[in-house]
Amino acid sequence: MSEASKKGCSFLKDSDAGPPQLAGGLPSIKDVTTTVKQPDLPVDVLLVTVKDCEFLSCYNELKDPYRYYYQDVGYVYFNNVQSHEEKVKVALLRCIEGTIDPSSSLIAVKNAALILQPKAVISVGVCSGLNPDKTKLGDVVVSAKLTTYASKVVTSDQEQSAGMSSHVSRRFSKIIPNCADGWQAALKNPEDRQVKVHCNGEFLSGPEQIRAQWRRKELVDRHPLAAGVEMEGEGVFTAARDSQLEWLIVKGIADFADGEQATAESWEACASVMAASLVSHILSDPRVFRTWPHYSGINSCQFGAQHDSARKRKLAENHAGALCDDQSSTLTKRGMYTVSTSQQTESIIQQHLAGVPRTIERIRQLYKRREGRLVPFPWCDDLNFNLNKIFTRLKIVNREKTRGTLTDDEITNMTAIFRPHPDCQKPRILLIEGEPGMGKTTYTQKLAYDWANKQDEWDTSFPSIEVLLLLRCNDV
């Protein structure tokens, strides 16, 4: 018998033997919690799943899970992290298969990032292996690289792939070479089966559910280094890159894209548990993610730069939580406008007002994280300085409005810029001018940071501020 025949025989025996017994099994859908609790945002990592087995495998890794409903995302499940614990805060989301559907990974991740403000997003689940000689059912593939294959250029005599390839995001690329160190497969008898983690795997992502050997061979011929193929990675990558989030794909092999549906169904649970278990292992050290930046979900576009009333209403509801309970508000929609009774309108207004303090507090928390550090080089986020340690008190010199000559009136307290002067007893609008690099941006950043930390050593002339919005022109 040839060597190739031996390998093919080994592969068949591997699938025929069935999956190994899991360590703890999976909960059923009826066991999923319905406990509702206001989450402590932002989260650190967003997990994205599609199938029941994928969702349940990740859900099983959450500690004391609870859920919360968002109108643009649906139910999101969270792990319960106490204030005194240093653990990675995880949010678990389920979306629709593929990237085209309005509820698929692309839109789901974009909407979830806006609300949850994570540092990273990980797509967890099952995939189809492409090379049964190098991988086994139940093995886990970690994306060192993602390649899209569906786009093509068709000429009269040939087809040429026009997809793109991208290496995994920068921070995850430092983790994945050692992501399996110390990890033990969640099997009842780990010695019965050696589950391998392919840390340098390349994923193919596209819109096809591949169940034919000829199509698998076609993809392998074009992408000989690819280890697996799946459907959600392209959307996760696109959304994460657009939102400047770290991204990763971790999936277990449930079949080999050959049409053996019975094999796929029997191995999906095992493959999902292996992938979720590895992700849990990756997230077990919170120190790794401590300095990663959160997605800046609150920016100028979300607070007044948008003139579309529907968009404003959507953002307000996202950041204040689910403001209108489905059971208490019966609204009819006419076109883009909502018609309601006076009582319902008053109820909605009160719910919006009740969410204002929470929104303001979230803005404070965002500024505490984002504005407390100075990044001198935008392309090197790792090089940053604590603003309180490097901020130098500036000297602001009044410039006379008509002649442009300098006066002797100097301001050395950064919050005394609103103090009365002969031309105006109650200034309300100020323009600060200066050469590039003089500190205008740093000055406004320091104001936002001090406001977020409820700094009370401000000049008495400075207006009382309920909410301070730092609007950067390059974000508009």
XYZ file of C-alpha atoms in Angstrom:
476
model
C 0.000 0.000 0.000
C 1.314 3.460 -0.906
C 2.148 6.076 1.723
C -0.733 8.260 0.489
C -3.168 5.382 0.902
C -1.947 4.798 4.423
C -2.581 8.433 5.297
C -6.040 8.339 3.760
C -6.869 5.205 5.739
C -5.658 6.878 8.947
C -7.907 9.852 8.286
C -10.965 7.671 7.807
C -10.303 5.793 11.019
C -9.906 9.081 12.865
C -13.352 10.291 11.791
C -15.012 6.910 12.194
C -13.803 6.572 15.783
C -15.929 9.515 16.849
C -14.993 12.446 19.083
C -13.466 11.861 22.516
C -15.503 12.402 25.669
C -15.422 15.966 26.953
C -14.362 16.820 30.500
C -17.592 18.428 31.600
C -19.980 18.375 28.690
C -21.930 21.351 27.388
C -24.950 23.081 28.911
C -28.126 23.084 26.851
C -29.885 26.177 25.597
C -32.499 25.838 28.350
C -29.700 26.145 30.925
C -28.577 29.553 29.669
C -29.198 32.249 32.269
C -31.966 34.821 31.928
C -30.546 36.952 34.754
C -30.441 40.587 33.649
C -27.863 42.932 35.101
C -26.435 46.308 34.103
C -22.879 45.521 32.904
C -19.803 47.373 34.037
C -18.563 48.835 30.774
C -16.256 48.904 28.965
C -15.342 45.269 28.481
C -11.902 43.981 27.579
C -12.635 41.283 25.006
C -15.645 40.579 22.785
C -16.217 36.941 21.779
C -18.226 36.354 18.594
C -19.967 33.039 17.879
C -22.561 31.694 15.443
C -23.720 28.131 16.096
C -25.324 26.756 19.256
C -22.287 24.646 20.091
C -19.961 27.645 19.640
C -22.065 29.901 21.858
C -22.555 27.250 24.556
C -18.842 26.383 24.593
C -17.907 30.008 25.246
C -20.822 30.495 27.649
C -19.584 27.537 29.659
C -16.285 29.392 30.247
C -17.979 32.471 31.755
C -17.994 32.835 35.535
C -21.462 33.542 37.011
C -22.773 34.795 33.654
C -25.556 37.329 33.225
C -26.967 39.140 30.219
C -28.146 42.537 29.057
C -30.180 43.576 26.024
C -29.133 46.261 23.521
C -31.452 47.294 20.729
C -28.765 47.275 18.010
C -27.001 44.112 19.139
C -29.481 41.939 21.010
C -28.602 39.963 24.128
C -24.980 40.105 25.218
C -23.650 37.792 27.938
C -21.002 38.870 30.447
C -18.740 37.209 33.011
C -19.151 38.459 36.554
C -15.954 40.284 37.578
C -15.872 41.770 41.072
C -14.358 45.220 41.565
C -11.471 43.836 43.640
C -10.592 41.200 41.027
C -8.157 41.754 38.198
C -9.669 39.624 35.492
C -10.364 40.077 31.828
C -13.922 41.352 31.362
C -15.528 39.308 28.603
C -18.665 39.904 26.534
C -20.175 37.059 24.507
C -22.187 37.794 21.377
C -23.987 35.549 18.930
C -24.477 36.599 15.302
C -25.707 35.163 11.996
C -23.452 33.032 9.801
C -21.462 34.829 7.115
C -20.722 38.520 6.568
C -23.515 39.778 4.297
C -26.598 39.435 6.494
C -27.510 42.567 8.538
C -27.026 40.500 11.698
C -23.784 38.868 10.555
C -20.315 39.340 12.037
C -19.466 42.598 10.228
C -22.467 44.609 11.459
C -22.654 42.823 14.813
C -19.053 43.636 15.708
C -19.370 47.245 14.540
C -22.486 47.838 16.642
C -21.104 45.958 19.645
C -17.835 47.912 19.552
C -19.769 51.167 19.673
C -21.597 50.072 22.826
C -19.191 47.772 24.673
C -15.912 49.548 23.761
C -13.736 46.421 23.884
C -9.989 46.213 23.470
C -10.157 43.175 21.211
C -12.545 40.862 19.392
C -12.114 37.093 18.969
C -14.152 34.913 16.625
C -14.559 31.509 18.302
C -16.099 28.343 16.878
C -15.631 25.607 14.299
C -14.089 25.504 10.848
C -13.369 23.038 8.078
C -9.837 21.713 7.791
C -8.167 21.781 4.402
C -5.340 19.287 4.836
C -6.154 15.992 6.624
C -2.495 14.990 6.325
C -1.357 17.846 8.590
C -4.376 18.402 10.862
C -6.844 16.184 12.716
C -10.465 16.537 13.677
C -10.648 18.445 16.947
C -7.372 20.317 16.375
C -7.490 24.073 16.963
C -6.339 26.600 14.370
C -5.254 30.072 15.540
C -5.134 32.741 12.877
C -1.649 34.021 12.210
C -3.040 35.123 8.843
C -6.440 35.638 7.215
C -7.066 35.405 3.471
C -10.303 36.128 1.622
C -10.840 34.027 -1.478
C -14.267 34.893 -2.950
C -13.300 38.001 -4.902
C -11.928 37.203 -8.341
C -11.087 38.720 -11.700
C -12.693 36.810 -14.577
C -11.292 37.132 -18.082
C -12.161 35.275 -21.272
C -9.650 32.525 -20.597
C -9.074 32.399 -16.840
C -10.108 33.316 -13.325
C -7.692 35.027 -10.961
C -8.188 35.472 -7.222
C -8.505 39.105 -6.123
C -8.850 38.490 -2.389
C -6.709 40.104 0.261
C -4.444 38.673 2.949
C -3.692 40.142 6.350
C -1.590 39.018 9.255
C -3.272 38.959 12.657
C -3.373 42.248 14.585
C -0.113 43.453 16.109
C -0.710 42.774 19.801
C -2.213 39.330 19.261
C 0.752 38.430 17.045
C 2.951 38.634 20.160
C 0.682 36.205 22.047
C -0.230 33.431 19.627
C 3.224 31.785 19.292
C 2.905 30.759 22.959
C -0.875 30.595 23.269
C -0.879 26.818 23.855
C 1.817 26.864 26.556
C 0.405 25.128 29.612
C -2.962 24.468 27.955
C -4.612 21.105 28.459
C -7.466 19.991 26.229
C -10.815 19.882 28.035
C -11.180 16.126 27.661
C -12.227 13.564 30.258
C -9.168 11.507 29.369
C -6.607 13.856 27.771
C -4.202 10.974 27.205
C -6.695 9.335 24.810
C -6.215 12.017 22.183
C -3.554 14.605 21.509
C -5.230 17.827 20.441
C -2.788 20.006 18.539
C -2.921 23.801 18.384
C -1.787 25.215 15.034
C -0.484 28.616 16.169
C 0.761 29.697 12.746
C -2.433 28.828 10.902
C -3.790 30.621 7.879
C -7.569 30.871 7.580
C -9.476 31.227 4.337
C -12.688 33.194 4.803
C -15.526 33.498 2.343
C -19.279 33.158 1.798
C -19.317 29.440 0.922
C -20.290 26.406 2.962
C -17.872 24.012 1.313
C -18.973 20.362 1.260
C -17.233 19.001 -1.833
C -13.752 17.526 -2.203
C -13.213 19.099 -5.625
C -13.831 22.583 -4.195
C -11.560 21.902 -1.256
C -8.827 20.727 -3.623
C -9.303 23.860 -5.724
C -8.781 26.084 -2.678
C -5.803 24.067 -1.463
C -4.156 24.361 -4.888
C -4.539 28.146 -4.751
C -3.667 28.482 -1.060
C -1.411 25.546 -0.159
C -0.483 26.940 3.287
C -4.064 27.441 4.498
C -5.109 25.240 7.417
C -8.842 25.957 7.611
C -11.775 27.664 5.931
C -14.692 29.462 7.595
C -17.285 32.197 6.960
C -17.165 34.888 9.678
C -13.515 35.906 9.791
C -13.733 38.373 6.918
C -16.482 40.337 8.662
C -14.718 40.277 12.040
C -11.477 41.452 10.441
C -13.169 44.252 8.489
C -15.092 45.555 11.503
C -12.095 45.271 13.840
C -9.711 46.991 11.476
C -12.166 49.814 10.815
C -12.663 50.240 14.581
C -8.919 49.878 15.310
C -9.500 46.813 17.484
C -7.192 43.865 18.013
C -8.639 40.781 16.330
C -8.100 37.027 16.372
C -9.808 33.900 15.011
C -9.684 30.657 17.006
C -11.597 27.664 15.641
C -11.607 23.906 16.028
C -11.694 21.565 13.039
C -15.043 19.762 12.786
C -14.760 18.371 9.230
C -12.643 18.511 6.104
C -15.074 20.238 3.698
C -15.759 16.934 1.934
C -19.506 16.592 2.354
C -19.319 14.145 5.280
C -22.146 15.845 7.190
C -22.378 13.119 9.817
C -18.724 13.676 10.682
C -19.219 17.428 10.968
C -22.244 17.148 13.234
C -20.588 14.654 15.557
C -17.368 16.680 15.891
C -18.783 20.212 16.135
C -19.276 20.133 19.915
C -15.780 18.782 20.538
C -14.154 21.264 18.143
C -16.063 24.175 19.702
C -15.095 23.187 23.246
C -11.424 22.912 22.255
C -11.478 26.387 20.697
C -13.357 27.989 23.622
C -11.079 26.282 26.140
C -7.981 27.631 24.379
C -9.439 31.144 24.253
C -10.176 30.952 27.981
C -6.556 29.938 28.508
C -5.340 32.897 26.429
C -7.463 35.287 28.508
C -6.396 33.817 31.841
C -3.586 36.351 32.358
C -5.134 39.837 32.691
C -1.702 41.499 32.800
C -1.314 40.840 29.084
C -4.310 43.023 28.219
C -3.894 45.659 30.940
C -2.356 48.358 28.722
C -4.269 47.594 25.535
C -6.424 50.590 24.549
C -10.195 50.333 24.542
C -12.191 51.220 21.466
C -13.027 54.915 21.685
C -16.758 54.447 21.333
C -17.671 58.030 22.310
C -16.458 60.611 19.843
C -17.542 63.834 18.257
C -19.666 62.138 15.643
C -21.781 60.606 18.374
C -22.397 63.844 20.259
C -23.806 66.443 17.947
C -21.865 66.248 14.704
C -24.540 63.997 13.233
C -27.591 65.899 12.022
C -29.640 62.808 11.317
C -32.184 62.599 14.143
C -32.599 58.849 13.754
C -28.869 58.335 14.160
C -28.786 60.531 17.269
C -31.637 58.594 18.832
C -29.918 55.305 18.112
C -26.653 56.380 19.726
C -28.382 57.791 22.789
C -30.239 54.520 23.309
C -27.054 52.496 22.867
C -25.065 54.421 25.463
C -27.874 54.747 27.983
C -28.851 51.074 27.691
C -32.201 49.733 26.667
C -34.239 52.839 27.437
C -37.626 51.759 26.171
C -38.968 48.454 27.428
C -40.867 46.573 24.764
C -43.730 45.797 27.146
C -44.264 49.372 28.339
C -44.106 51.274 25.067
C -46.433 50.572 22.157
C -45.232 52.810 19.360
C -46.305 52.957 15.749
C -43.845 54.004 13.080
C -44.767 56.159 10.114
C -41.824 56.377 7.740
C -38.767 57.390 9.786
C -40.743 59.129 12.508
C -42.293 57.612 15.643
C -45.814 58.568 16.669
C -46.861 58.064 20.301
C -49.364 59.319 22.809
C -48.480 62.156 25.204
C -48.185 59.714 28.075
C -45.847 57.464 26.129
C -43.763 60.446 25.024
C -43.429 61.641 28.613
C -42.413 58.140 29.688
C -39.727 57.944 26.998
C -38.393 61.391 27.948
C -38.154 60.377 31.592
C -36.306 57.197 30.637
C -33.873 59.210 28.521
C -33.273 61.629 31.387
C -32.705 58.752 33.769
C -29.943 57.500 31.492
C -28.115 60.849 31.333
C -26.085 60.395 34.563
C -24.951 56.969 33.391
C -23.887 58.407 30.046
C -21.961 61.239 31.713
C -20.218 58.764 33.990
C -19.238 56.663 30.991
C -17.738 59.738 29.356
C -15.750 60.369 32.538
C -14.488 56.793 32.564
C -13.525 57.061 28.893
C -11.542 60.256 29.511
C -9.824 58.717 32.525
C -8.543 55.903 30.339
C -7.899 57.735 27.094
C -6.858 61.269 28.020
C -4.579 60.402 30.928
C -1.744 59.466 28.619
C 0.123 61.359 25.941
C 1.212 59.507 22.799
C 3.877 61.644 21.066
C 4.043 59.395 18.008
C 0.640 58.223 16.653
C 2.228 55.208 14.963
C 3.753 53.949 18.228
C 0.966 53.482 20.755
C 3.247 51.601 23.164
C 5.278 54.778 23.762
C 3.114 56.922 26.020
C 3.475 59.119 29.103
C 1.271 59.864 32.093
C -0.190 63.318 31.541
C 0.051 64.361 35.199
C 3.765 63.601 35.253
C 4.761 65.583 32.169
C 2.182 68.403 32.000
C 3.796 71.815 32.488
C 1.737 74.760 33.631
C 1.406 77.058 30.635
C 1.467 80.828 30.477
C -1.410 82.236 28.431
C -1.012 85.822 27.206
C -4.051 87.860 26.194
C -3.869 89.300 22.706
C -5.789 92.500 22.131
C -8.588 91.939 19.647
C -8.143 94.978 17.382
C -4.461 95.762 17.244
C -2.948 92.375 17.848
C -0.464 93.748 20.395
C 0.495 91.841 23.504
C -0.671 93.135 26.869
C 0.752 92.544 30.326
C -2.257 90.467 31.334
C -0.908 86.937 31.765
C -2.793 83.838 32.898
C -0.757 81.150 34.617
C -3.712 79.134 35.949
C -5.073 76.953 33.150
C -8.652 77.280 34.445
C -8.593 81.086 34.766
C -9.164 81.721 31.088
C -12.805 82.726 31.681
C -12.036 85.427 34.202
C -13.680 88.821 33.478
C -11.817 91.508 31.556
C -12.685 95.108 30.568
C -14.340 94.069 27.285
C -16.506 91.316 28.755
C -17.584 90.627 32.314
C -18.826 87.094 31.604
C -16.866 85.456 28.766
C -18.600 82.437 27.286
C -16.552 81.591 24.182
C -12.755 81.631 23.952
C -10.341 81.080 21.102
C -6.835 79.925 21.986
C -4.236 80.501 19.276
C -0.649 79.304 19.155
C 2.059 77.928 16.948
C 2.070 74.176 16.255
C 3.520 72.270 19.175
C 2.844 75.018 21.727
C 0.466 72.808 23.717
C -3.065 73.643 22.583
C -4.090 69.995 22.180
C -2.381 68.949 25.391
C -4.113 71.803 27.219
C -7.599 70.669 26.140
C -6.666 67.052 26.870
C -5.610 68.043 30.407
C -8.897 69.883 30.947
C -10.868 66.801 29.897
C -8.749 64.543 32.107
C -9.112 66.795 35.164
C -12.868 67.045 34.628
C -13.124 63.245 34.404
C -11.274 62.936 37.715
C -13.551 65.593 39.293
C -10.693 67.978 39.897
C -11.989 70.681 42.277
C -9.006 73.067 42.203
C -10.397 75.109 39.345
C -10.554 78.882 39.166
C -13.856 80.297 40.420
C -14.403 82.056 37.100
C -14.441 78.771 35.201
C -18.049 77.795 34.293
C -19.716 74.952 36.128
C -19.640 71.962 33.799
C -22.131 69.114 33.804
C -20.517 67.336 30.855
C -17.326 68.217 29.001
C -17.035 67.029 25.412
C -13.590 66.881 23.822
C -14.134 67.153 20.067
C -11.144 66.519 17.832
C -11.403 67.895 14.325
C -9.664 64.871 12.839
C -12.465 62.688 14.262
C -15.271 64.747 12.700
